PDB file of C-alpha atoms in Angstrom:
ATOM      1  CA  MET D1185     -73.608-130.612-224.330  1.00 53.00           C
ATOM      2  CA  LYS D1186     -71.552-127.659-223.094  1.00 53.00           C
ATOM      3  CA  ASN D1187     -69.125-130.013-221.334  1.00 57.00           C
ATOM      4  CA  ILE D1188     -68.745-132.094-224.504  1.00 51.00           C
ATOM      5  CA  LEU D1189     -67.955-128.975-226.529  1.00 51.00           C
ATOM      6  CA  LEU D1190     -65.458-127.920-223.861  1.00 56.00           C
ATOM      7  CA  ILE D1191     -63.680-131.279-224.007  1.00 51.00           C
ATOM      8  CA  ILE D1192     -63.585-131.223-227.817  1.00 49.00           C
ATOM      9  CA  ALA D1193     -62.233-127.672-227.913  1.00 54.00           C
ATOM     10  CA  LEU D1194     -59.539-128.288-225.316  1.00 54.00           C
ATOM     11  CA  THR D1195     -58.550-131.585-226.900  1.00 52.00           C
ATOM     12  CA  SER D1196     -58.153-129.814-230.237  1.00 52.00           C
ATOM     13  CA  LEU D1197     -56.021-127.152-228.554  1.00 50.00           C
ATOM     14  CA  LEU D1198     -53.739-129.734-226.952  1.00 50.00           C
ATOM     15  CA  LEU D1199     -53.419-131.684-230.210  1.00 49.00           C
ATOM     16  CA  SER D1200     -52.491-128.520-232.077  1.00 49.00           C
ATOM     17  CA  ILE D1201     -49.807-127.804-229.483  1.00 45.00           C
ATOM     18  CA  SER D1202     -48.362-131.323-229.859  1.00 46.00           C
ATOM     19  CA  ALA D1203     -48.553-131.285-233.635  1.00 42.00           C
ATOM     20  CA  SER D1204     -46.798-127.977-234.048  1.00 43.00           C
ATOM     21  CA  ASN D1205     -44.443-128.268-231.081  1.00 42.00           C
ATOM     22  CA  ALA D1206     -45.650-124.795-230.232  1.00 40.00           C
ATOM     23  CA  SER D1207     -44.728-123.504-226.808  1.00 42.00           C
ATOM     24  CA  LEU D1208     -48.041-122.075-225.608  1.00 55.00           C
ATOM     25  CA  THR D1209     -47.841-120.750-222.087  1.00 78.00           C
ATOM     26  CA  ILE D1210     -50.004-122.047-219.275  1.00 82.00           C
ATOM     27  CA  THR D1211     -51.833-118.717-219.333  1.00 86.00           C
ATOM     28  CA  THR D1212     -52.908-119.277-222.939  1.00 86.00           C
ATOM     29  CA  PHE D1213     -54.348-122.676-222.106  1.00 86.00           C
ATOM     30  CA  ILE D1214     -56.151-121.506-218.966  1.00 90.00           C
ATOM     31  CA  ASP D1215     -57.434-118.350-220.652  1.00 89.00           C
ATOM     32  CA  ASP D1216     -58.915-120.527-223.403  1.00 89.00           C
ATOM     33  CA  TYR D1217     -60.392-122.892-220.801  1.00 90.00           C
ATOM     34  CA  LEU D1218     -62.048-120.018-218.919  1.00 91.00           C
ATOM     35  CA  SER D1219     -63.373-118.457-222.110  1.00 90.00           C
ATOM     36  CA  ILE D1220     -64.806-121.714-223.445  1.00 90.00           C
ATOM     37  CA  LYS D1221     -66.298-122.992-220.180  1.00 90.00           C
ATOM     38  CA  TYR D1222     -67.565-119.766-218.634  1.00 90.00           C
ATOM     39  CA  GLY D1223     -68.077-117.646-221.731  1.00 89.00           C
ATOM     40  CA  LYS D1224     -66.157-114.601-220.551  1.00 85.00           C
ATOM     41  CA  GLU D1225     -62.643-113.258-220.258  1.00 86.00           C
ATOM     42  CA  PHE D1226     -60.815-112.753-216.979  1.00 93.00           C
ATOM     43  CA  ASN D1227     -58.234-109.961-216.789  1.00 93.00           C
ATOM     44  CA  GLU D1228     -57.008-111.127-213.395  1.00 96.00           C
ATOM     45  CA  TYR D1229     -57.367-114.421-211.601  1.00 97.00           C
ATOM     46  CA  VAL D1230     -55.601-117.041-209.516  1.00 98.00           C
ATOM     47  CA  PHE D1231     -55.000-120.464-211.041  1.00 97.00           C
ATOM     48  CA  ILE D1232     -54.158-123.402-208.783  1.00 98.00           C
ATOM     49  CA  SER D1233     -52.684-126.464-210.475  1.00 96.00           C
ATOM     50  CA  ILE D1234     -53.156-129.529-208.300  1.00 97.00           C
ATOM     51  CA  LYS D1235     -51.003-131.726-210.537  1.00 96.00           C
ATOM     52  CA  ARG D1236     -48.088-129.275-210.413  1.00 96.00           C
ATOM     53  CA  GLN D1237     -48.682-128.129-206.808  1.00 98.00           C
ATOM     54  CA  LYS D1238     -48.412-124.552-208.014  1.00 97.00           C
ATOM     55  CA  LEU D1239     -50.416-121.351-207.659  1.00 98.00           C
ATOM     56  CA  PHE D1240     -50.257-118.728-210.400  1.00 97.00           C
ATOM     57  CA  HIS D1241     -51.429-115.134-210.028  1.00 97.00           C
ATOM     58  CA  ILE D1242     -52.303-114.113-213.574  1.00 95.00           C
ATOM     59  CA  LYS D1243     -52.862-110.565-214.806  1.00 95.00           C
ATOM     60  CA  ASN D1244     -53.586-109.580-218.394  1.00 92.00           C
ATOM     61  CA  GLN D1245     -52.547-113.017-219.718  1.00 89.00           C
ATOM     62  CA  SER D1246     -49.179-112.902-217.952  1.00 91.00           C
ATOM     63  CA  ILE D1247     -47.967-114.630-214.797  1.00 94.00           C
ATOM     64  CA  ALA D1248     -47.530-111.901-212.187  1.00 95.00           C
ATOM     65  CA  ALA D1249     -46.395-114.357-209.503  1.00 97.00           C
ATOM     66  CA  GLU D1250     -45.921-118.102-209.057  1.00 96.00           C
ATOM     67  CA  TYR D1251     -45.867-120.000-205.766  1.00 98.00           C
ATOM     68  CA  ALA D1252     -45.464-123.577-204.580  1.00 98.00           C
ATOM     69  CA  ILE D1253     -48.482-124.888-202.663  1.00 98.00           C
ATOM     70  CA  SER D1254     -49.730-127.958-200.862  1.00 98.00           C
ATOM     71  CA  SER D1255     -53.225-129.269-201.611  1.00 98.00           C
ATOM     72  CA  ALA D1256     -55.166-132.063-199.917  1.00 97.00           C
ATOM     73  CA  LYS D1257     -53.401-135.287-199.047  1.00 96.00           C
ATOM     74  CA  LYS D1258     -56.594-137.162-200.000  1.00 97.00           C
ATOM     75  CA  GLY D1259     -56.738-135.625-203.477  1.00 97.00           C
ATOM     76  CA  VAL D1260     -59.502-133.624-205.153  1.00 98.00           C
ATOM     77  CA  GLY D1261     -63.162-133.783-204.230  1.00 97.00           C
ATOM     78  CA  GLN D1262     -66.109-131.560-203.492  1.00 97.00           C
ATOM     79  CA  GLU D1263     -68.046-133.156-200.645  1.00 97.00           C
ATOM     80  CA  MET D1264     -68.315-131.906-197.098  1.00 97.00           C
ATOM     81  CA  TYR D1265     -65.979-133.658-194.624  1.00 97.00           C
ATOM     82  CA  SER D1266     -64.079-135.363-197.458  1.00 97.00           C
ATOM     83  CA  GLU D1267     -60.829-133.528-196.565  1.00 97.00           C
ATOM     84  CA  LYS D1268     -60.272-133.099-200.311  1.00 98.00           C
ATOM     85  CA  THR D1269     -59.512-129.974-202.336  1.00 98.00           C
ATOM     86  CA  PRO D1270     -62.470-128.789-204.439  1.00 98.00           C
ATOM     87  CA  GLU D1271     -62.077-128.130-208.167  1.00 97.00           C
ATOM     88  CA  GLY D1272     -63.759-125.495-210.297  1.00 97.00           C
ATOM     89  CA  LEU D1273     -64.235-121.746-210.325  1.00 97.00           C
ATOM     90  CA  HIS D1274     -64.238-119.883-207.016  1.00 98.00           C
ATOM     91  CA  ILE D1275     -63.880-116.318-205.814  1.00 98.00           C
ATOM     92  CA  VAL D1276     -62.130-114.730-202.845  1.00 98.00           C
ATOM     93  CA  LYS D1277     -65.015-114.304-200.389  1.00 98.00           C
ATOM     94  CA  GLU D1278     -63.099-113.088-197.350  1.00 98.00           C
ATOM     95  CA  LYS D1279     -59.590-112.040-196.363  1.00 98.00           C
ATOM     96  CA  ILE D1280     -58.558-112.416-192.728  1.00 98.00           C
ATOM     97  CA  GLY D1281     -55.351-111.539-190.921  1.00 97.00           C
ATOM     98  CA  ASP D1282     -54.348-108.004-191.879  1.00 96.00           C
ATOM     99  CA  GLN D1283     -51.068-107.020-190.198  1.00 94.00           C
ATOM    100  CA  LEU D1284     -50.706-110.240-188.192  1.00 98.00           C
ATOM    101  CA  PRO D1285     -47.118-111.417-187.590  1.00 98.00           C
ATOM    102  CA  ILE D1286     -45.667-114.348-189.526  1.00 97.00           C
ATOM    103  CA  GLY D1287     -46.684-117.615-187.900  1.00 97.00           C
ATOM    104  CA  ALA D1288     -49.697-116.152-186.090  1.00 98.00           C
ATOM    105  CA  ILE D1289     -52.094-119.025-185.350  1.00 97.00           C
ATOM    106  CA  LEU D1290     -55.711-118.436-186.373  1.00 97.00           C
ATOM    107  CA  ARG D1291     -58.232-120.677-184.621  1.00 95.00           C
ATOM    108  CA  GLU D1292     -61.692-120.423-186.140  1.00 95.00           C
ATOM    109  CA  ARG D1293     -60.332-117.431-188.072  1.00 97.00           C
ATOM    110  CA  VAL D1294     -59.298-115.540-184.915  1.00 97.00           C
ATOM    111  CA  PHE D1295     -55.689-114.886-183.835  1.00 97.00           C
ATOM    112  CA  ASN D1296     -55.255-116.688-180.522  1.00 91.00           C
ATOM    113  CA  GLY D1297     -52.110-114.777-179.540  1.00 95.00           C
ATOM    114  CA  GLN D1298     -49.787-117.692-180.246  1.00 96.00           C
ATOM    115  CA  ILE D1299     -47.013-117.862-182.830  1.00 97.00           C
ATOM    116  CA  SER D1300     -46.389-121.239-184.430  1.00 95.00           C
ATOM    117  CA  THR D1301     -43.028-122.926-184.802  1.00 94.00           C
ATOM    118  CA  ILE D1302     -42.256-123.156-188.520  1.00 95.00           C
ATOM    119  CA  TYR D1303     -40.897-126.547-189.618  1.00 95.00           C
ATOM    120  CA  LEU D1304     -38.678-126.623-192.689  1.00 93.00           C
ATOM    121  CA  ASP D1305     -38.169-130.397-192.682  1.00 92.00           C
ATOM    122  CA  SER D1306     -40.707-133.177-193.245  1.00 89.00           C
ATOM    123  CA  THR D1307     -42.343-132.696-189.842  1.00 85.00           C
ATOM    124  CA  ASP D1308     -46.080-133.377-189.932  1.00 84.00           C
ATOM    125  CA  ILE D1309     -47.581-132.015-186.717  1.00 83.00           C
ATOM    126  CA  TYR D1310     -50.828-133.307-185.244  1.00 73.00           C
ATOM    127  CA  ASP D1311     -52.665-129.983-185.410  1.00 78.00           C
ATOM    128  CA  ASP D1312     -53.599-128.582-188.813  1.00 81.00           C
ATOM    129  CA  ASP D1313     -52.718-125.029-187.794  1.00 93.00           C
ATOM    130  CA  VAL D1314     -53.776-122.144-190.021  1.00 97.00           C
ATOM    131  CA  THR D1315     -51.156-119.417-189.839  1.00 98.00           C
ATOM    132  CA  THR D1316     -50.431-115.809-190.873  1.00 98.00           C
ATOM    133  CA  ARG D1317     -53.271-115.077-193.341  1.00 98.00           C
ATOM    134  CA  ILE D1318     -56.545-116.599-194.598  1.00 98.00           C
ATOM    135  CA  ILE D1319     -57.989-116.200-198.072  1.00 98.00           C
ATOM    136  CA  TRP D1320     -61.439-117.810-197.746  1.00 98.00           C
ATOM    137  CA  LEU D1321     -62.862-119.206-200.975  1.00 98.00           C
ATOM    138  CA  GLY D1322     -66.459-119.392-202.156  1.00 98.00           C
ATOM    139  CA  GLY D1323     -67.634-121.665-204.957  1.00 98.00           C
ATOM    140  CA  MET D1324     -69.208-120.195-208.091  1.00 97.00           C
ATOM    141  CA  GLU D1325     -70.628-123.357-209.682  1.00 97.00           C
ATOM    142  CA  GLU D1326     -73.989-124.503-208.336  1.00 97.00           C
ATOM    143  CA  GLY D1327     -73.993-128.205-207.504  1.00 97.00           C
ATOM    144  CA  ILE D1328     -70.248-128.484-208.092  1.00 96.00           C
ATOM    145  CA  ASN D1329     -68.685-126.279-205.427  1.00 98.00           C
ATOM    146  CA  LYS D1330     -71.664-124.197-204.313  1.00 98.00           C
ATOM    147  CA  GLY D1331     -74.728-125.236-202.317  1.00 98.00           C
ATOM    148  CA  GLY D1332     -75.725-128.452-200.576  1.00 97.00           C
ATOM    149  CA  ASN D1333     -72.937-130.701-199.330  1.00 97.00           C
ATOM    150  CA  VAL D1334     -70.431-129.443-201.909  1.00 98.00           C
ATOM    151  CA  ASP D1335     -70.259-125.818-200.793  1.00 98.00           C
ATOM    152  CA  THR D1336     -66.634-124.650-200.698  1.00 98.00           C
ATOM    153  CA  TYR D1337     -67.386-121.685-198.438  1.00 98.00           C
ATOM    154  CA  LYS D1338     -69.277-123.784-195.899  1.00 98.00           C
ATOM    155  CA  ARG D1339     -66.461-126.335-196.023  1.00 98.00           C
ATOM    156  CA  TYR D1340     -64.081-123.587-194.835  1.00 98.00           C
ATOM    157  CA  ILE D1341     -61.702-124.030-197.738  1.00 98.00           C
ATOM    158  CA  TYR D1342     -58.913-121.466-197.453  1.00 98.00           C
ATOM    159  CA  ILE D1343     -55.628-120.495-198.984  1.00 98.00           C
ATOM    160  CA  HIS D1344     -53.478-120.034-195.871  1.00 98.00           C
ATOM    161  CA  GLY D1345     -50.067-120.203-194.289  1.00 98.00           C
ATOM    162  CA  THR D1346     -48.824-123.340-192.546  1.00 98.00           C
ATOM    163  CA  PRO D1347     -46.230-124.295-189.945  1.00 97.00           C
ATOM    164  CA  GLU D1348     -45.383-127.361-192.095  1.00 97.00           C
ATOM    165  CA  GLU D1349     -43.398-125.448-194.689  1.00 97.00           C
ATOM    166  CA  GLY D1350     -41.197-128.472-195.392  1.00 97.00           C
ATOM    167  CA  LEU D1351     -44.236-130.226-196.907  1.00 97.00           C
ATOM    168  CA  ILE D1352     -44.999-127.456-199.399  1.00 98.00           C
ATOM    169  CA  GLY D1353     -44.801-128.791-202.950  1.00 98.00           C
ATOM    170  CA  GLN D1354     -46.660-132.025-202.186  1.00 97.00           C
ATOM    171  CA  PRO D1355     -50.242-132.896-201.189  1.00 97.00           C
ATOM    172  CA  ALA D1356     -50.431-132.719-197.393  1.00 96.00           C
ATOM    173  CA  SER D1357     -53.408-130.591-196.302  1.00 96.00           C
ATOM    174  CA  HIS D1358     -56.888-131.506-195.069  1.00 95.00           C
ATOM    175  CA  GLY D1359     -58.538-129.809-198.052  1.00 97.00           C
ATOM    176  CA  CYS D1360     -57.203-126.260-198.027  1.00 98.00           C
ATOM    177  CA  ILE D1361     -54.401-124.787-200.110  1.00 98.00           C
ATOM    178  CA  ARG D1362     -51.311-124.237-197.976  1.00 98.00           C
ATOM    179  CA  MET D1363     -48.542-121.771-198.785  1.00 98.00           C
ATOM    180  CA  LEU D1364     -45.273-120.614-197.284  1.00 98.00           C
ATOM    181  CA  ASN D1365     -46.008-117.902-194.746  1.00 98.00           C
ATOM    182  CA  THR D1366     -44.099-115.209-196.634  1.00 98.00           C
ATOM    183  CA  ASP D1367     -45.851-116.257-199.852  1.00 98.00           C
ATOM    184  CA  ILE D1368     -49.357-116.069-198.401  1.00 98.00           C
ATOM    185  CA  ILE D1369     -48.616-112.512-197.247  1.00 98.00           C
ATOM    186  CA  ALA D1370     -47.463-111.564-200.755  1.00 98.00           C
ATOM    187  CA  LEU D1371     -50.536-113.115-202.373  1.00 98.00           C
ATOM    188  CA  TYR D1372     -52.897-111.675-199.759  1.00 98.00           C
ATOM    189  CA  ASN D1373     -51.562-108.179-200.389  1.00 98.00           C
ATOM    190  CA  SER D1374     -51.800-108.477-204.169  1.00 98.00           C
ATOM    191  CA  ILE D1375     -55.368-109.735-204.682  1.00 98.00           C
ATOM    192  CA  ASP D1376     -58.739-108.248-203.803  1.00 98.00           C
ATOM    193  CA  LEU D1377     -62.073-109.626-202.682  1.00 98.00           C
ATOM    194  CA  ASN D1378     -64.007-111.283-205.535  1.00 97.00           C
ATOM    195  CA  THR D1379     -60.840-112.192-207.430  1.00 98.00           C
ATOM    196  CA  PRO D1380     -61.627-115.397-209.398  1.00 97.00           C
ATOM    197  CA  VAL D1381     -59.757-118.525-208.281  1.00 98.00           C
ATOM    198  CA  LEU D1382     -59.709-121.528-210.615  1.00 97.00           C
ATOM    199  CA  ILE D1383     -58.656-124.884-209.159  1.00 98.00           C
ATOM    200  CA  LEU D1384     -58.009-127.764-211.553  1.00 96.00           C
ATOM    201  CA  ASN D1385     -56.382-131.178-211.305  1.00 94.00           C
ATOM    202  CA  TYR D1386     -54.183-130.125-214.213  1.00 87.00           C
TER     203      TYR D1386
END
């Protein structure tokens, strides 16, 4: 019933935008979505738009920063080993990589002493290297992205840097959210643990 009410409310919002040609910002839409679906307001959060391949850091209903990202090449999905990006509400569970140099390779979340070559063209290397910083996400919705075989945290879904910077802006990852290495540092430094992260195929 709650999902039906959510769909009706959001459909009405979108129709009102079309009918009036009003230019509501993305923050207005997402704020309404969060309020309707989760029943509370969020003063600060990260919104990841899979459709637009964008990440928005939102504070007090304004976009504080906007970054290009790369989500999963196989699309959206919640299940373990699917190599898909999970949707829904998450939080920042862990942050790893303080003070590491740009391009630092993290294997199993540990800096191995190596610095990756950064590719600015369409190079797609064999290894799915995680570089520079890790923002490790945990799901907040039981049965959707938390628990069982749909648990985002146990799937090791991160926001992280990548050596394949030339592929940013298009789906290319194995499930995580990739960012430019300078961008992941900026985001990492600007958000805290437990910051909400909403991922939608919108």
